PDB file of C-alpha atoms in Angstrom:
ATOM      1  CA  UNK A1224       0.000   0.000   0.000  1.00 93.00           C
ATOM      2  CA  UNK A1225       1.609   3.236  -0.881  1.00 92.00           C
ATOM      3  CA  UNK A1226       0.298   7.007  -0.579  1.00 94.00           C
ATOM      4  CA  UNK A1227      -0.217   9.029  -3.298  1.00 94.00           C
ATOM      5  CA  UNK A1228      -1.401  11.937  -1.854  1.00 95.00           C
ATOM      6  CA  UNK A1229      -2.354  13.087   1.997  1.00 94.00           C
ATOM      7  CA  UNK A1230      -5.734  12.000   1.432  1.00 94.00           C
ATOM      8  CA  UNK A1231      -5.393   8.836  -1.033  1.00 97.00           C
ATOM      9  CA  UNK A1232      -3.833   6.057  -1.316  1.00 97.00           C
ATOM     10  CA  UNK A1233      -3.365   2.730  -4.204  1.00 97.00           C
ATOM     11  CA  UNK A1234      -2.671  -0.819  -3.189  1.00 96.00           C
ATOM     12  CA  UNK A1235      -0.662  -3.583  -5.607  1.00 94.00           C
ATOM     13  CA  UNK A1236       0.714  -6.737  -5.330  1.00 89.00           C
ATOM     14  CA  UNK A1237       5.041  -5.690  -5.658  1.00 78.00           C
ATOM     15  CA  UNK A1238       7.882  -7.362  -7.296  1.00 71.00           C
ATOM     16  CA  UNK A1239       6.796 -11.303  -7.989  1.00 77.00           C
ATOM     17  CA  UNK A1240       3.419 -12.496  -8.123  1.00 88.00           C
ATOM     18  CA  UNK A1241       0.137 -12.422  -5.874  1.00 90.00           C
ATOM     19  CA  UNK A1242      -3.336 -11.888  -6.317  1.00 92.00           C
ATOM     20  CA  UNK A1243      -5.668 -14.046  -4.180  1.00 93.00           C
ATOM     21  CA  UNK A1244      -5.305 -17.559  -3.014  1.00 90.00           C
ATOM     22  CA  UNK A1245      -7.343 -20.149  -1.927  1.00 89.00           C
ATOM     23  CA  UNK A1246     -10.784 -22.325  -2.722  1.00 90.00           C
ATOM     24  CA  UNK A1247     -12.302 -18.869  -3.824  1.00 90.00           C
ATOM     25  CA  UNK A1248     -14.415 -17.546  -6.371  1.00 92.00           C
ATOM     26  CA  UNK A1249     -15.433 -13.802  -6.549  1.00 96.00           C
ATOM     27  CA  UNK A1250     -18.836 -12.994  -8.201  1.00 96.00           C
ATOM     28  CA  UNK A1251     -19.211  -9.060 -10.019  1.00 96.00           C
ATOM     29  CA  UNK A1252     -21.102  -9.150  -5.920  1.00 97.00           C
ATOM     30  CA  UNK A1253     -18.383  -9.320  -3.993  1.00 97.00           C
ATOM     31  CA  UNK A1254     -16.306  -7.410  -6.716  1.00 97.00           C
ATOM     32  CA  UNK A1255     -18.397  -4.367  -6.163  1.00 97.00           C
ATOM     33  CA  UNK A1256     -18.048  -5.260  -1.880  1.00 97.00           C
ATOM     34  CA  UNK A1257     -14.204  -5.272  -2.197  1.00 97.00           C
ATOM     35  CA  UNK A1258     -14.118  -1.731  -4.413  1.00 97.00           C
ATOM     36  CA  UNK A1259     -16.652  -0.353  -1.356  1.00 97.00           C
ATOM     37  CA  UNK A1260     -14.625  -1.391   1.176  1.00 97.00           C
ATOM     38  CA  UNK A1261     -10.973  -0.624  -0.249  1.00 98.00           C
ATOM     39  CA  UNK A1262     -12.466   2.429  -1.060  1.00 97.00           C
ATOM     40  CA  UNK A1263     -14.014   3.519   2.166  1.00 97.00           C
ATOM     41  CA  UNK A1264     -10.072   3.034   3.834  1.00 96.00           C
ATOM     42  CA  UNK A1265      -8.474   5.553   1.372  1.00 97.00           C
ATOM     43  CA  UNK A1266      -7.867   3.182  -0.988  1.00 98.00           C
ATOM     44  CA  UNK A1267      -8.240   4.621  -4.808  1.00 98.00           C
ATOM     45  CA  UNK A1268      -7.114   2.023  -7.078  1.00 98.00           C
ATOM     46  CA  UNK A1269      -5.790  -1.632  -6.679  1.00 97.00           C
ATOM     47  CA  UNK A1270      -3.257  -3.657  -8.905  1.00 96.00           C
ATOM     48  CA  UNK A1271      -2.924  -7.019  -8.673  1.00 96.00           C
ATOM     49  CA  UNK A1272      -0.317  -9.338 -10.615  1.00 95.00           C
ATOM     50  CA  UNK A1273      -1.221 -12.859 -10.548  1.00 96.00           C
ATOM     51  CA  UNK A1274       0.591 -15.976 -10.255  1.00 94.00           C
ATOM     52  CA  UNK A1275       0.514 -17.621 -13.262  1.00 94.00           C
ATOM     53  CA  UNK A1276       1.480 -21.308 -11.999  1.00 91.00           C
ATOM     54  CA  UNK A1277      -1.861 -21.219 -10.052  1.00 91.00           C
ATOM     55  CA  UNK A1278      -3.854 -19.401 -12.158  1.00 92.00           C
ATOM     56  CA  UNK A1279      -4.898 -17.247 -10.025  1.00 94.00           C
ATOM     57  CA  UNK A1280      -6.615 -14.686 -11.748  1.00 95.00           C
ATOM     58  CA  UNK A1281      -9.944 -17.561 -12.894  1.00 95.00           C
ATOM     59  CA  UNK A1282     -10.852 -16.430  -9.593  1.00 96.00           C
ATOM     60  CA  UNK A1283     -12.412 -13.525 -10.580  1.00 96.00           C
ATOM     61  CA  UNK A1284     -14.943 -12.625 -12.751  1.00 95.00           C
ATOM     62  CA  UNK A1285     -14.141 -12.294 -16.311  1.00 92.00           C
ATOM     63  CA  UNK A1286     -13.233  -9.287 -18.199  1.00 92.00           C
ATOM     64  CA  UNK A1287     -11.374  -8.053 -15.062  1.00 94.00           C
ATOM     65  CA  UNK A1288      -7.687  -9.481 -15.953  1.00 95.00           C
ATOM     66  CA  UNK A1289      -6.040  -8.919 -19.167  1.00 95.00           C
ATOM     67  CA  UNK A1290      -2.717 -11.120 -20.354  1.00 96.00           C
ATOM     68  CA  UNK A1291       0.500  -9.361 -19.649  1.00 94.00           C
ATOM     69  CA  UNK A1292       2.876 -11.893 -20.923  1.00 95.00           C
ATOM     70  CA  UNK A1293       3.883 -15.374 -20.601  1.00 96.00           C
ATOM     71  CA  UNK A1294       5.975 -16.998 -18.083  1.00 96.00           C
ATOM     72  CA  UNK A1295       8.009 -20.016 -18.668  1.00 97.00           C
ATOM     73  CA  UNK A1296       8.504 -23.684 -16.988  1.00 97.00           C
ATOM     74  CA  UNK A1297      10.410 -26.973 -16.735  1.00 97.00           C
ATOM     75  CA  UNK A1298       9.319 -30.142 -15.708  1.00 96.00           C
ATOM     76  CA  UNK A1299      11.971 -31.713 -13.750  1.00 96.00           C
ATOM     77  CA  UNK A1300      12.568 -35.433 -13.137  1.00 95.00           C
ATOM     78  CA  UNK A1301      14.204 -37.685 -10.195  1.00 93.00           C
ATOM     79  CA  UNK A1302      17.092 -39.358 -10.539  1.00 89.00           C
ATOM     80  CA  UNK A1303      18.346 -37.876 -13.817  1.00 91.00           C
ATOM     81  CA  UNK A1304      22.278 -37.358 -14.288  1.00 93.00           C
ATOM     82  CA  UNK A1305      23.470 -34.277 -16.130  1.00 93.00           C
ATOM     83  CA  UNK A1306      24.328 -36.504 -19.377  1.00 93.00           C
ATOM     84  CA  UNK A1307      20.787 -37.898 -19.082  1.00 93.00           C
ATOM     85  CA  UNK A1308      19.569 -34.017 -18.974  1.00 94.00           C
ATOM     86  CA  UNK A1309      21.213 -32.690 -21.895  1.00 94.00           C
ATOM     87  CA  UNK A1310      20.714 -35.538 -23.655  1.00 94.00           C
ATOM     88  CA  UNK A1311      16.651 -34.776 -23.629  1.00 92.00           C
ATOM     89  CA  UNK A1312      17.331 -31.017 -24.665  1.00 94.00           C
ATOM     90  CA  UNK A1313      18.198 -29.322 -28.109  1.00 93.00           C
ATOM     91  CA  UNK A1314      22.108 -29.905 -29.541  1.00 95.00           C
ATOM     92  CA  UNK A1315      22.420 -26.188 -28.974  1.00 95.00           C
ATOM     93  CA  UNK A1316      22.231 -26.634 -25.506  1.00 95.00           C
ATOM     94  CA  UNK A1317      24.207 -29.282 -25.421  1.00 95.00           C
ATOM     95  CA  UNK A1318      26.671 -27.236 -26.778  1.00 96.00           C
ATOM     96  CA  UNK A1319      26.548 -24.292 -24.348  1.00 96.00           C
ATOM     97  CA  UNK A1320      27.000 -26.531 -21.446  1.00 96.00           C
ATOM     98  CA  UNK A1321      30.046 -28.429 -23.181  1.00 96.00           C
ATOM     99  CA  UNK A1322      31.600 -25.074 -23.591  1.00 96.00           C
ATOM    100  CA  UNK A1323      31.313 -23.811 -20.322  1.00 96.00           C
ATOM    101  CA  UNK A1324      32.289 -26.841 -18.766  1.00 96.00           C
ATOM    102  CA  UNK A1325      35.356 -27.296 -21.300  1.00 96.00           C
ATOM    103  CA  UNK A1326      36.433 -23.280 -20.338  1.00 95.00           C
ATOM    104  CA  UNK A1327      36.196 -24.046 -16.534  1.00 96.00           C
ATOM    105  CA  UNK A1328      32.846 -23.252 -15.296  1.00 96.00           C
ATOM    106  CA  UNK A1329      31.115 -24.734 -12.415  1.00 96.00           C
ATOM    107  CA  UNK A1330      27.985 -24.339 -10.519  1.00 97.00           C
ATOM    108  CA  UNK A1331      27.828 -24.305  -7.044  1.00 97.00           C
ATOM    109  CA  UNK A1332      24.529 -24.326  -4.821  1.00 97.00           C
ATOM    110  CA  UNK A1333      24.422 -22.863  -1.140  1.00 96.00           C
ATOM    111  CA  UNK A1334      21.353 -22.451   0.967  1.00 96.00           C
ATOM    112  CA  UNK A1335      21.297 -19.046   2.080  1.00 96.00           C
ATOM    113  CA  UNK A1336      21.097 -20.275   6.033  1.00 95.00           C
ATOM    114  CA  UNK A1337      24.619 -21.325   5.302  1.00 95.00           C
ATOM    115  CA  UNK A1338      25.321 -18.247   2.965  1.00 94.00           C
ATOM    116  CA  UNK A1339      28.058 -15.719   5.115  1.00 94.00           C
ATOM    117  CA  UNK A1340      26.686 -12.150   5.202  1.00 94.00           C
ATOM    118  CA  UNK A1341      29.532 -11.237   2.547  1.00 93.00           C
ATOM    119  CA  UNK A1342      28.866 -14.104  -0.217  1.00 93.00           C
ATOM    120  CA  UNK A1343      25.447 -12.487   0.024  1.00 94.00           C
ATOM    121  CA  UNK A1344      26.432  -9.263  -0.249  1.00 94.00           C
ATOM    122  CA  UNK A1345      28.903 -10.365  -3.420  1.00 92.00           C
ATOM    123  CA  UNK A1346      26.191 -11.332  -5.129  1.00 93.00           C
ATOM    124  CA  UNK A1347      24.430  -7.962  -4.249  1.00 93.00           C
ATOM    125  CA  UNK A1348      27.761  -5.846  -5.788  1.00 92.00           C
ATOM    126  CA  UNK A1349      27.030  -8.104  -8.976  1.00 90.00           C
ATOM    127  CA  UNK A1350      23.497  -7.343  -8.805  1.00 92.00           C
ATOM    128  CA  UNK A1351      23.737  -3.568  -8.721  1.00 92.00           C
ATOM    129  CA  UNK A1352      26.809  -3.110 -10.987  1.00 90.00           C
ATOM    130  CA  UNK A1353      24.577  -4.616 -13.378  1.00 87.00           C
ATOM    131  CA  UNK A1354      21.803  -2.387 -12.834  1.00 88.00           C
ATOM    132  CA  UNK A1355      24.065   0.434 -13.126  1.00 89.00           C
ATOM    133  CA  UNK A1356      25.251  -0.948 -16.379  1.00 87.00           C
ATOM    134  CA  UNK A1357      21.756  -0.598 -17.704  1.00 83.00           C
ATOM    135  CA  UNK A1358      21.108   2.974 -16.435  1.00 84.00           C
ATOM    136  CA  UNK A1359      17.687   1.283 -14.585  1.00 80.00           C
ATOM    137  CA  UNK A1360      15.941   3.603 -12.966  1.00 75.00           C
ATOM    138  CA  UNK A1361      16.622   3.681  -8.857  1.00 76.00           C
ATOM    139  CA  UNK A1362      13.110   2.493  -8.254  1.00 71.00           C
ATOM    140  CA  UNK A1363      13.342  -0.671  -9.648  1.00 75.00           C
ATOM    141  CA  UNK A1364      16.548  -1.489  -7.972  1.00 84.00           C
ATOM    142  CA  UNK A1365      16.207  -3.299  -4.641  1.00 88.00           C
ATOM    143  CA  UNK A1366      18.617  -2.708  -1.992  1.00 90.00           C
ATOM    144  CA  UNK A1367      21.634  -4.349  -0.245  1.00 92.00           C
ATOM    145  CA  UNK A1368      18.888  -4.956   2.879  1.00 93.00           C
ATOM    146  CA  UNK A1369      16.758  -6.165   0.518  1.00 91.00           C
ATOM    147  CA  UNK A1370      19.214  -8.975  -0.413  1.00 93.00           C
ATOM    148  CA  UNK A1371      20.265 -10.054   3.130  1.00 94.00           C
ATOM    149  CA  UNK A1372      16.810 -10.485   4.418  1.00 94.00           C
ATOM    150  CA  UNK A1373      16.283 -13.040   1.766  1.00 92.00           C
ATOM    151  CA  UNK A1374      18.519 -14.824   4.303  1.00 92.00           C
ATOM    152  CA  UNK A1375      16.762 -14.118   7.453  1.00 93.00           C
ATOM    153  CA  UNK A1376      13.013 -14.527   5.933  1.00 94.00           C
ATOM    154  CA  UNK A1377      13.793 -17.670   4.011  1.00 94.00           C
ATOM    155  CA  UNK A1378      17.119 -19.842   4.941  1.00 94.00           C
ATOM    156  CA  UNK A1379      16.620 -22.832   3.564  1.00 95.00           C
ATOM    157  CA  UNK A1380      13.865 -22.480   1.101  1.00 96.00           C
ATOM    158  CA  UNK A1381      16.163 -20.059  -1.013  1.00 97.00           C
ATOM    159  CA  UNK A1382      19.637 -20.870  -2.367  1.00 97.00           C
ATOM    160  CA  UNK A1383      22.198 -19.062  -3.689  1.00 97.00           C
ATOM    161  CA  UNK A1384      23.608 -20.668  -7.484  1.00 97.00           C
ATOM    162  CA  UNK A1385      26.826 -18.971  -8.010  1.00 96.00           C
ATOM    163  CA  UNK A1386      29.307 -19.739 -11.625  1.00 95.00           C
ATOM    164  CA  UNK A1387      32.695 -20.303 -10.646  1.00 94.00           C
ATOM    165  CA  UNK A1388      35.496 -20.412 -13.186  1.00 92.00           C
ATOM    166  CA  UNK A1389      38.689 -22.569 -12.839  1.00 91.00           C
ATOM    167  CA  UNK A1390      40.050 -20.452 -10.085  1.00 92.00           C
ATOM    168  CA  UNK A1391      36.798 -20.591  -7.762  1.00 89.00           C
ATOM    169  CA  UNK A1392      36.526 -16.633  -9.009  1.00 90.00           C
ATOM    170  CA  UNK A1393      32.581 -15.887  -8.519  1.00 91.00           C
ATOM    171  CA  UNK A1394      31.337 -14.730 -12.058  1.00 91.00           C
ATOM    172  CA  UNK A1395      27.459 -14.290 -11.791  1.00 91.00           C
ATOM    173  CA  UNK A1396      24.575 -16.058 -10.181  1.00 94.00           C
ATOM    174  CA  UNK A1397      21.038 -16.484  -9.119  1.00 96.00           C
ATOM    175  CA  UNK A1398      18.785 -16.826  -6.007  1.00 96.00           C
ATOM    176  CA  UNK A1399      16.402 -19.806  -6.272  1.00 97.00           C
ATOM    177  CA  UNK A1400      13.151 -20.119  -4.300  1.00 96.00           C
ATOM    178  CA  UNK A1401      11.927 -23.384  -3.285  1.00 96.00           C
ATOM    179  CA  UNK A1402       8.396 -24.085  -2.980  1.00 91.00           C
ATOM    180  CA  UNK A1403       7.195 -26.278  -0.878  1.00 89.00           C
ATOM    181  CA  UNK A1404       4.195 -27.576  -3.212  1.00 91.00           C
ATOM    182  CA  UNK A1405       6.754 -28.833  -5.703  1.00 95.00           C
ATOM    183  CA  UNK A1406       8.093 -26.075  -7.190  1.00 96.00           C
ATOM    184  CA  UNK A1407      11.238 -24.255  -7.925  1.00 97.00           C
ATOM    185  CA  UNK A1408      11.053 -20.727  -8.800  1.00 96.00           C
ATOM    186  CA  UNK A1409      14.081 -18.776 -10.947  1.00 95.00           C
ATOM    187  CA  UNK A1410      14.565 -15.605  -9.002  1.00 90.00           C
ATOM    188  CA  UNK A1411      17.163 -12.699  -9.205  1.00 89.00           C
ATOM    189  CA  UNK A1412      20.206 -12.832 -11.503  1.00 91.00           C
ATOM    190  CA  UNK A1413      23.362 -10.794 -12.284  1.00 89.00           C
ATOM    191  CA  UNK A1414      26.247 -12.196 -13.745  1.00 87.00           C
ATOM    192  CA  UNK A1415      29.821 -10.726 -15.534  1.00 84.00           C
ATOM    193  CA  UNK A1416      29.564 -10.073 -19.881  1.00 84.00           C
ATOM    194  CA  UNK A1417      32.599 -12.675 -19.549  1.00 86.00           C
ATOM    195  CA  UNK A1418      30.492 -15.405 -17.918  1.00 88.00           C
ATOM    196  CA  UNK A1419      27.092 -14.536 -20.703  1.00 89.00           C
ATOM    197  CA  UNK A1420      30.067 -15.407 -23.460  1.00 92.00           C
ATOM    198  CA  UNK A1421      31.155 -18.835 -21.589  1.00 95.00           C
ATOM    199  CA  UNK A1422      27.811 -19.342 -21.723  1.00 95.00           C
ATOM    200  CA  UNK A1423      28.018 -19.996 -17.745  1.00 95.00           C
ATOM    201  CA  UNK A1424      23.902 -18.638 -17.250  1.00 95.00           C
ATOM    202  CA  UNK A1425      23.203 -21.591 -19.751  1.00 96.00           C
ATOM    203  CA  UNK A1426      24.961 -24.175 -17.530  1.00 97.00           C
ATOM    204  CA  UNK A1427      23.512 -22.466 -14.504  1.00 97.00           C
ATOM    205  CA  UNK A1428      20.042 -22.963 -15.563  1.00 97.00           C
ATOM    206  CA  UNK A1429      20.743 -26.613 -16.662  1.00 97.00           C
ATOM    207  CA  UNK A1430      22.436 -27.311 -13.065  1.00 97.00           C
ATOM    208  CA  UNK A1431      19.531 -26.188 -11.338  1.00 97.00           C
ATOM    209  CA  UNK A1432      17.064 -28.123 -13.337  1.00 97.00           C
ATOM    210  CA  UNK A1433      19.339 -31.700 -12.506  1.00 97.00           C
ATOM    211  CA  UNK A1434      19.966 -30.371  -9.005  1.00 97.00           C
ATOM    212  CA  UNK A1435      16.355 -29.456  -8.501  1.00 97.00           C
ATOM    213  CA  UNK A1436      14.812 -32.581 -10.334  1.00 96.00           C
ATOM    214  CA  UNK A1437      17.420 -35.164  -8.676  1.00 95.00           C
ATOM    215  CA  UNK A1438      15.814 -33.399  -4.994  1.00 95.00           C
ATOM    216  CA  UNK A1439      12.377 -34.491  -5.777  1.00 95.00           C
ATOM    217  CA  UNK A1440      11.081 -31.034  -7.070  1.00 97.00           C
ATOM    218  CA  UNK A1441       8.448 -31.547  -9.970  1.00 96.00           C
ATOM    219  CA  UNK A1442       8.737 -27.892 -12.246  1.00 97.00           C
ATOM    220  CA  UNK A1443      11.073 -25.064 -12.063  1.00 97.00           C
ATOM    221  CA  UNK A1444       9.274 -21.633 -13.208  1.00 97.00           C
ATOM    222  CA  UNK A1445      11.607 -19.066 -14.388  1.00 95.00           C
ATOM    223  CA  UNK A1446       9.513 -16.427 -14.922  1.00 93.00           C
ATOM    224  CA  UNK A1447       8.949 -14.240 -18.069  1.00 93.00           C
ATOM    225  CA  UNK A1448      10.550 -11.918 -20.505  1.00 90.00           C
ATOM    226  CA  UNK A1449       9.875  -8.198 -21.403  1.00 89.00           C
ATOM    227  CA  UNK A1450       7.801  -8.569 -24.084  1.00 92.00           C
ATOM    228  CA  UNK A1451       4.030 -10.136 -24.993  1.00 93.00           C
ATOM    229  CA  UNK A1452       4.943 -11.076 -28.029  1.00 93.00           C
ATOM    230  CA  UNK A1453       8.131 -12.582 -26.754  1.00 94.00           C
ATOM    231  CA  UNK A1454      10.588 -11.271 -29.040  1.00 93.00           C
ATOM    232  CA  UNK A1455      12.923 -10.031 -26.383  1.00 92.00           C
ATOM    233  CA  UNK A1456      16.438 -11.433 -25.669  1.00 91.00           C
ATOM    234  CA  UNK A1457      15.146 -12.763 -22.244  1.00 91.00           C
ATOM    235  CA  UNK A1458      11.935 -14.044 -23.357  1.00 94.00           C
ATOM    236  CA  UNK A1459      14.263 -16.195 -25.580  1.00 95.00           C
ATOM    237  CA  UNK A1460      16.716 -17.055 -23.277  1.00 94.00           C
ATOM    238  CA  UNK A1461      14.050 -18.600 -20.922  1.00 95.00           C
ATOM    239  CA  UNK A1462      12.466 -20.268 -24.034  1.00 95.00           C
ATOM    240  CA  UNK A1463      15.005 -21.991 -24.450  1.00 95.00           C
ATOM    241  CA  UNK A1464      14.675 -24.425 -21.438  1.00 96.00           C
ATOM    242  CA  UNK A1465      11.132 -24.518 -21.053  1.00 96.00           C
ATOM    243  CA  UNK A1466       8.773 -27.361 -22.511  1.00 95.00           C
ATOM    244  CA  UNK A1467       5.343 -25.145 -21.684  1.00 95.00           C
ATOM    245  CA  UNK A1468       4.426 -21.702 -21.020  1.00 96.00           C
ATOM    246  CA  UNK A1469       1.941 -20.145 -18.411  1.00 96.00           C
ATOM    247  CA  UNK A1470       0.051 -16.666 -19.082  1.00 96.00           C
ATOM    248  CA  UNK A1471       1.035 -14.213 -16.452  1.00 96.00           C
ATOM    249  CA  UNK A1472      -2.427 -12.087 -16.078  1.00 96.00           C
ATOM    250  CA  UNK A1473      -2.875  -8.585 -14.510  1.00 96.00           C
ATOM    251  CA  UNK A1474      -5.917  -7.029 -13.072  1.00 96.00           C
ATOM    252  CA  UNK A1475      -6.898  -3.608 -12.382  1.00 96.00           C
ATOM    253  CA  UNK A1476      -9.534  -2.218 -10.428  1.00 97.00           C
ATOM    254  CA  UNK A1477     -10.451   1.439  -9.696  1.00 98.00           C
ATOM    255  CA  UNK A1478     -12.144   1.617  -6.040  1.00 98.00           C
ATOM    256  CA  UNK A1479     -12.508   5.009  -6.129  1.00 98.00           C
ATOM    257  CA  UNK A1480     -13.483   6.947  -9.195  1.00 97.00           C
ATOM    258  CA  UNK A1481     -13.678  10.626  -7.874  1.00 97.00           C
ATOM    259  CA  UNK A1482     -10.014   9.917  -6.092  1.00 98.00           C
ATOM    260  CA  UNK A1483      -8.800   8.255  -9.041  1.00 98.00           C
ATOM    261  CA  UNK A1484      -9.395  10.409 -11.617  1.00 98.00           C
ATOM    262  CA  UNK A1485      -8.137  13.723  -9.214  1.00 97.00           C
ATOM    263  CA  UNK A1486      -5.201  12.049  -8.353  1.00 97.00           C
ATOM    264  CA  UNK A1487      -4.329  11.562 -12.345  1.00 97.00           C
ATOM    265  CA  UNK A1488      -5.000  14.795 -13.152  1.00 97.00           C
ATOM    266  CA  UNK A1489      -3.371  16.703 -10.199  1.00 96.00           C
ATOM    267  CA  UNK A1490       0.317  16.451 -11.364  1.00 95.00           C
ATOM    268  CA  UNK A1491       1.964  15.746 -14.757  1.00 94.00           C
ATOM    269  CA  UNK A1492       1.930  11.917 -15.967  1.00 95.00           C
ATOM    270  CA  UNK A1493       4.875  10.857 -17.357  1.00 92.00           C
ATOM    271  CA  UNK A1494       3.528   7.746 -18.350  1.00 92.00           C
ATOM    272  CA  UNK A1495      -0.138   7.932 -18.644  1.00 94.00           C
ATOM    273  CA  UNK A1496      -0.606   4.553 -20.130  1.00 92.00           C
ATOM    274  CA  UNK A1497       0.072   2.846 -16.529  1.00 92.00           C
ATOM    275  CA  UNK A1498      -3.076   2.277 -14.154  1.00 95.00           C
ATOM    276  CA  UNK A1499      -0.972   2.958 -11.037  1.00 95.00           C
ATOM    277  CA  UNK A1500      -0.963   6.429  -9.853  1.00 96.00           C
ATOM    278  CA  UNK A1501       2.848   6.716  -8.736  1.00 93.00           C
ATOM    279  CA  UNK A1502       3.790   4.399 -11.259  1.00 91.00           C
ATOM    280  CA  UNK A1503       2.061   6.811 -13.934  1.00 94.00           C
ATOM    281  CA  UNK A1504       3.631   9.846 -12.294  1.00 93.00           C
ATOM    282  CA  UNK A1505       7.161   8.256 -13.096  1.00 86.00           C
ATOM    283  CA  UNK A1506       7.962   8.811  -9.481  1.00 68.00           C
ATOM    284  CA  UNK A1507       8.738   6.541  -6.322  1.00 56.00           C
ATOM    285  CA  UNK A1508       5.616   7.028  -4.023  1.00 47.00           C
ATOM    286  CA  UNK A1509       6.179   9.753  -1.729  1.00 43.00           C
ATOM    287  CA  UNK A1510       4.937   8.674   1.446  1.00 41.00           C
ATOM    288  CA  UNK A1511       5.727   4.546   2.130  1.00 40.00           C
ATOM    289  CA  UNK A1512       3.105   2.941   4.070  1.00 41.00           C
ATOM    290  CA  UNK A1513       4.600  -0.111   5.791  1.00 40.00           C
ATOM    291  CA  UNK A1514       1.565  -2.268   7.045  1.00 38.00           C
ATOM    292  CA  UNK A1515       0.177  -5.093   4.580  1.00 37.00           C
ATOM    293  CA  UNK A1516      -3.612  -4.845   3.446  1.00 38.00           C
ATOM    294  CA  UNK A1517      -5.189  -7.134   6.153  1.00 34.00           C
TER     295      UNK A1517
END
């Protein structure tokens, strides 16, 4: 929940994926009762992105969710060796991982409960430099905090992939989120130019997916690209693995009309195509709120 003025505020499900959860179904009833009462606390406008590996958003009625993208996933299986892995996926990929193997490359997998404060923070430095790299925008950077209390809220249900070369020099990596309904979710990634042309993300993605299978874990999701129409270099990347893809679906619903609309037109929009206020604005919000919607 974030404020967007001193009188209004907008609510959204953040980073990752939300939306509702449970043996639920909303009817255009209880659509109008949760606009009334999100409304009647201040609340203008609410943005929900929804997971797409529960398809989430059937719960409501339709007409309310519109596709954003897709996401993509891997089915993983038990007791398969790395030979046995590659030998199920294209030659190209075979390739990659031959090539990173031949120049040095390894994969290494940590929990972050056993993680040091510093390996985390490594990761972090290779994280940001790469954000700097792309000139993204502060806002959508998280922070070195953000990072270490992966390790304090999750421990053992996250672990840290790191790409090692021959002299156990760190070269990029990945956090990976385990789910305890079977699945493995592809999280946050940086890594050097030098390990993208060893192709050392390709043999960390195929590590994970024998690692993670060889565990017991059924799928791995890694998420989607940029682009809807998947044309994007990371749309393609992720393609590559994946033998189905999800739809990730978004839904939008304005709680309070007279707030909305006199929020939108009180300052400049910078990017009046988005439904969120502050996101429209261009601007971080300007007052956090820190509770959670109950």
């Amino acid at each position: 929940v974030r404020q967007v003025s001193q009188e209004t505020r907008e609510a959204y499900s953040a980073y990752g994926y939300g939306g509702f959860f449970g043996d639920l179904t909303f009817s255009e009833k209880d659509i109008d009762g949760l606009r009334q009462h999100l409304g009647e606390a201040g609340i203008a406008a609410l943005f929900l992105r929804h997971s797409p590996f529960v398809d989430n958003h059937k719960l409501l009625p339709e007409g309310l969710s519109q596709l954003n993208r897709h996401t993509y996933a891997v089915s993983l299986r038990a007791g398969e060796t790395m030979a046995d892995l590659l030998a199920r996926f294209p030659q190209k990929l075979r390739w990659s991982a031959n090539f990173a193997l031949r120049a040095g490359l390894s994969v290494a997998f940590q929990a972050l409960s056993e993680c040091t404060e510093e390996r985390i923070l490594a990761f972090y430095r290779e994280y940001a430099s790469l954000m700097e790299e792309k000139s993204t925008s502060n806002y959508y950077r998280f922070s070195e905090t953000f990072f270490l209390e992966h390790a304090r809220h999750l421990g053992e249900d996250c672990e840290l992939a790191e790409v090692l070369d021959g002299h156990g020099r760190v070269l990029g990596g990945a956090f990976f989120l385990l789910d305890r309904s079977g699945w493995v979710h592809y999280h946050l990634s940086a890594a050097h130019r030098e390990v993208m042309k060893l192709q050392g993300m390709e043999l960390l993605i195929l590590s994970s997916l024998q690692r993670y299978g060889e565990r017991g874990y059924r799928s791995l999701h890694m998420g989607g690209g940029h682009t809807l129409d998947e044309t994007d270099g990371l749309s393609r990347f992720k393609a590559k693995f994946a033998d189905r893809k999800l739809d990730f679906y978004c839904s939008a619903l304005v709680c309070d009309e007279t707030a909305y609309a006199r929020e939108r037109a009180r300052l400049p929009l910078v990017y009046p195509s988005y439904f969120l206020i502050s996101d429209a604005r261009g601007t971080p919000p300007i007052v956090p709120v820190q509770h959670a919607l109950q």
